[in-house]
PDB file of C-alpha atoms in Angstrom:
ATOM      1  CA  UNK Q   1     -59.121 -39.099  64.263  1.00 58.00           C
ATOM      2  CA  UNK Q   2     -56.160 -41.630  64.420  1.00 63.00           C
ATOM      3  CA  UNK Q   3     -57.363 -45.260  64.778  1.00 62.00           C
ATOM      4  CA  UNK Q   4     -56.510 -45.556  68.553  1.00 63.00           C
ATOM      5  CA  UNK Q   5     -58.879 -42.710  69.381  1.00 67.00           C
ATOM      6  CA  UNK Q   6     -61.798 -44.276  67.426  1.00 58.00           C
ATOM      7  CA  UNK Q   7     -61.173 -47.502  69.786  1.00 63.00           C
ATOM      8  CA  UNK Q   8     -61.205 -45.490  72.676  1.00 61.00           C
ATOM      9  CA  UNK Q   9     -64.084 -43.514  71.873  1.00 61.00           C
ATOM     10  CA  UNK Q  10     -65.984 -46.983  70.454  1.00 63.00           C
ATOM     11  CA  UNK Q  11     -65.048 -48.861  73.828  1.00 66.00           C
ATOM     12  CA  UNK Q  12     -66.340 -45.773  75.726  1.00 62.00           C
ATOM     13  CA  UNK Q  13     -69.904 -46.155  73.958  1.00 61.00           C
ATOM     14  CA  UNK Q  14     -69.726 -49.703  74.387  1.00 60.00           C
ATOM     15  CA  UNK Q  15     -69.296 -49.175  78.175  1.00 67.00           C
ATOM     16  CA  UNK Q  16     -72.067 -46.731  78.307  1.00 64.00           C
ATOM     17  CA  UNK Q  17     -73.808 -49.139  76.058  1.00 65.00           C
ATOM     18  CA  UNK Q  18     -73.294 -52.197  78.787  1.00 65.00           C
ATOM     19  CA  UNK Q  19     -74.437 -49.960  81.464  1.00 64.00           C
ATOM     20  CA  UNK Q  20     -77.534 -48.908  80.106  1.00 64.00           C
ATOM     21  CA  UNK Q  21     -78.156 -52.576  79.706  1.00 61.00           C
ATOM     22  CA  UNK Q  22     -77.205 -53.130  83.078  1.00 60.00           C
ATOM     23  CA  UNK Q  23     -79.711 -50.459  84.538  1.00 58.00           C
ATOM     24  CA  UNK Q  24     -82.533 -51.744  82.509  1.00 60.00           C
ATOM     25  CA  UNK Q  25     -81.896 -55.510  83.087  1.00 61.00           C
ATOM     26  CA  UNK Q  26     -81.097 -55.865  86.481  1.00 54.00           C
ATOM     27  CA  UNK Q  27     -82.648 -54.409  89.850  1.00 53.00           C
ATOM     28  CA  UNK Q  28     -81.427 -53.573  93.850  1.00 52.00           C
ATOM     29  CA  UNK Q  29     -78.103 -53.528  94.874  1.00 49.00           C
ATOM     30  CA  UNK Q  30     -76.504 -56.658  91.949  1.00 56.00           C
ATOM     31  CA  UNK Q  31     -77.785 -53.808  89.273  1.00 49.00           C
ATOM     32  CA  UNK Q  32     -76.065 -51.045  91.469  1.00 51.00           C
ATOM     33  CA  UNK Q  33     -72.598 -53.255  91.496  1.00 55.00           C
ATOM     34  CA  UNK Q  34     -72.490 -54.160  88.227  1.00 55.00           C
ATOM     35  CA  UNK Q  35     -73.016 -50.094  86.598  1.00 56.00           C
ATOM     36  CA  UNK Q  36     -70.552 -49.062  89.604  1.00 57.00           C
ATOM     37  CA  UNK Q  37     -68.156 -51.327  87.773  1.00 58.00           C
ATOM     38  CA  UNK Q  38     -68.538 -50.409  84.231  1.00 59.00           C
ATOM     39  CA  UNK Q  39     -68.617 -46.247  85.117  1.00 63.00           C
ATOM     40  CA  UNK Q  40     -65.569 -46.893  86.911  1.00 69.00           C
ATOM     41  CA  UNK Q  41     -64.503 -48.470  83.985  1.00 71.00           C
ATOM     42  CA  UNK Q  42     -65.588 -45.107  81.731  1.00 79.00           C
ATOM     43  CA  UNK Q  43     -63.142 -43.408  84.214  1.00 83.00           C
ATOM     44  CA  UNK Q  44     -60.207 -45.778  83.909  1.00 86.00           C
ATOM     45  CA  UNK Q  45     -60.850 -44.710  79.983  1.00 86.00           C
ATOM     46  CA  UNK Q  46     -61.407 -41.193  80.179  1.00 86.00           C
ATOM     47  CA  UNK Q  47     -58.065 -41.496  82.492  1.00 89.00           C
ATOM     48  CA  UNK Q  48     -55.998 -43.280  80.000  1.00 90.00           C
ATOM     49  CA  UNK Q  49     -57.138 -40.989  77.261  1.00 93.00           C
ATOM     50  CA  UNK Q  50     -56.106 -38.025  78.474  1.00 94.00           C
ATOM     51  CA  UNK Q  51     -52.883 -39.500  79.904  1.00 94.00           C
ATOM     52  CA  UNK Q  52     -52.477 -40.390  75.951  1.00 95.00           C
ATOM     53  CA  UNK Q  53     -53.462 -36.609  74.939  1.00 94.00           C
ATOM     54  CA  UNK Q  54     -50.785 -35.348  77.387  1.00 95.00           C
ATOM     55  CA  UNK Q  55     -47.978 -38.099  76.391  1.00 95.00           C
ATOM     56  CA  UNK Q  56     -48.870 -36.444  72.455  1.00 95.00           C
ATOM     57  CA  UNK Q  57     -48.628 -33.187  73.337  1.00 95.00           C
ATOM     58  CA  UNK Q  58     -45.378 -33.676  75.214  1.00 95.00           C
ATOM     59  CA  UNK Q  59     -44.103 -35.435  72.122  1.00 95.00           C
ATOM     60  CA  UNK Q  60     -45.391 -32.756  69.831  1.00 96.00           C
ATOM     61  CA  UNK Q  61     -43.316 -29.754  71.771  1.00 95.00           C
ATOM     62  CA  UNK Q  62     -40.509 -32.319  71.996  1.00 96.00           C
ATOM     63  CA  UNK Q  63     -40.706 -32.922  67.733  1.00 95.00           C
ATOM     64  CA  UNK Q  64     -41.481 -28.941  67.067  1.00 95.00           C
ATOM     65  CA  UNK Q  65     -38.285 -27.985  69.597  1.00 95.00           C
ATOM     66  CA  UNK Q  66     -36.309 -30.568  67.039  1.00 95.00           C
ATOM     67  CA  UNK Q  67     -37.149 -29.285  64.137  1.00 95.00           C
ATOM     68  CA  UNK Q  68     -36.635 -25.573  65.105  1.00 95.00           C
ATOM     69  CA  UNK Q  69     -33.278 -26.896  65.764  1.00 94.00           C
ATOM     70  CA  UNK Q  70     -32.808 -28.834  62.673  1.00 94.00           C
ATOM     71  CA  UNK Q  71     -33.682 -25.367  61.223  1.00 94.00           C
ATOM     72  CA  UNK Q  72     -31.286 -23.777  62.729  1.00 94.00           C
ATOM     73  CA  UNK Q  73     -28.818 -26.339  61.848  1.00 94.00           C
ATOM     74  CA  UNK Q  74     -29.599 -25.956  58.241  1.00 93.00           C
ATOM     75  CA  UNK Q  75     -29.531 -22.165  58.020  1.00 93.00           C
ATOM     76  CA  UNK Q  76     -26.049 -21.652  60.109  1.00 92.00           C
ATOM     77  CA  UNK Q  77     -24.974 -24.636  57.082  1.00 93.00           C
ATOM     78  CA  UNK Q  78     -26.067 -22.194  54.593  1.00 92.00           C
ATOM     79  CA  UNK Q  79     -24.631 -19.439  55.849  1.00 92.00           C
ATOM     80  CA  UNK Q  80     -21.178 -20.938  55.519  1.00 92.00           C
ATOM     81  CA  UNK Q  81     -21.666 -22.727  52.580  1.00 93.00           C
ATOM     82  CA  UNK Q  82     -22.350 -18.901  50.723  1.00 92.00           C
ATOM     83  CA  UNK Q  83     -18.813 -18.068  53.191  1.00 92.00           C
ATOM     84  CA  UNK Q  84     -17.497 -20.574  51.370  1.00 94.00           C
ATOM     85  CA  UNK Q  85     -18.475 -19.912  48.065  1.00 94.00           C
ATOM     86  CA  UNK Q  86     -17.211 -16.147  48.498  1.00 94.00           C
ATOM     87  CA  UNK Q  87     -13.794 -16.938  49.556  1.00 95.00           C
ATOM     88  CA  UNK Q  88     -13.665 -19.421  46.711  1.00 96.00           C
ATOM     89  CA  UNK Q  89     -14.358 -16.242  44.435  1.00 95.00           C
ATOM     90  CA  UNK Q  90     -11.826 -14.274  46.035  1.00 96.00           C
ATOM     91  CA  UNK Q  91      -9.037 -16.576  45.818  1.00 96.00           C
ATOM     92  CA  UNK Q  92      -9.743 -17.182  42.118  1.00 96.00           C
ATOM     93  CA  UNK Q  93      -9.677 -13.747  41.265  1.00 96.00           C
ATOM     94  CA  UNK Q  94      -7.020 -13.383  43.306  1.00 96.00           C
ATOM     95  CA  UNK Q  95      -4.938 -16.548  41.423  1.00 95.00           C
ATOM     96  CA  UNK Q  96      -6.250 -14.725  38.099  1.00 94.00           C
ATOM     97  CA  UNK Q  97      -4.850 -11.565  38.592  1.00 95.00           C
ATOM     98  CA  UNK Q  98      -1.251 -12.864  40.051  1.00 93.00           C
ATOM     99  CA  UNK Q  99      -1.042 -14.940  37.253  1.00 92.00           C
ATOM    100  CA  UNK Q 100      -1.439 -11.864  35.048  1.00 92.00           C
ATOM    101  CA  UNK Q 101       0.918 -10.361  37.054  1.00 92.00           C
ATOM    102  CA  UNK Q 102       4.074 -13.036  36.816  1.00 90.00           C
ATOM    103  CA  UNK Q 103       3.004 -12.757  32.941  1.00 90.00           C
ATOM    104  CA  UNK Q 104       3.911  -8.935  32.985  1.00 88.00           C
ATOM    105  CA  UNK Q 105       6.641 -10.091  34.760  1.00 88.00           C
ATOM    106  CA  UNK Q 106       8.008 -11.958  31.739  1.00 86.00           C
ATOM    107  CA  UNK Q 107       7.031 -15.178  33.845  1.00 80.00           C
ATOM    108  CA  UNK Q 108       5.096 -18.445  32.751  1.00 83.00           C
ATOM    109  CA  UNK Q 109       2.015 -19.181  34.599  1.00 71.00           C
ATOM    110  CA  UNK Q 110       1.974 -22.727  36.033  1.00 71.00           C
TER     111      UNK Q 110
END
């Protein structure tokens, strides 16, 4: 667990904590207020935590969709870097043998 889920989940048992408090310490309707408040507190929490959970996942889809793409990036780089690398073969064979060829000519190679 990441440090702002321990805070939520220690603020949530602190809230449960105060109302249990509340129940046991105070009677009739100023008891009734004050654990009406703190459970509607819990639900403002429970609320913002799973707004958070959906704001991570959204990010999460968002990052893996990035990466795929990086990925594919990377791959279509490879692909013409080995493109490259075989039409740098080609052309020095093909400057070896046409050098070999102005030789036979009675040429001199530059």
């Amino acid at each position: 667990m990441d440090a702002a889920t321990l805070g939520a989940v220690g603020t949530m048992v602190v809230g449960l904590a105060a109302a249990a408090a509340a129940l046991v310490g105070h009677r009739g309707a100023n008891a009734a207020s004050q654990s009406g408040a703190v459970l509607g507190g819990y639900s403002t929490l429970v609320d913002n935590l799973q707004e958070e959970r959906d704001k991570l996942r959204d990010r999460l889809v968002e990052t893996e969709r990035l990466l795929a793409a990086a990925y594919a990036e990377l791959a279509s780089e490879r692909a013409d870097k080995a493109g490259l690398h075989e039409q740098i073969t080609a052309l020095t064979a093909e400057k070896v043998r046409l050098r070999e060829q102005l030789v036979e000519l009675g040429g001199q190679p530059t």
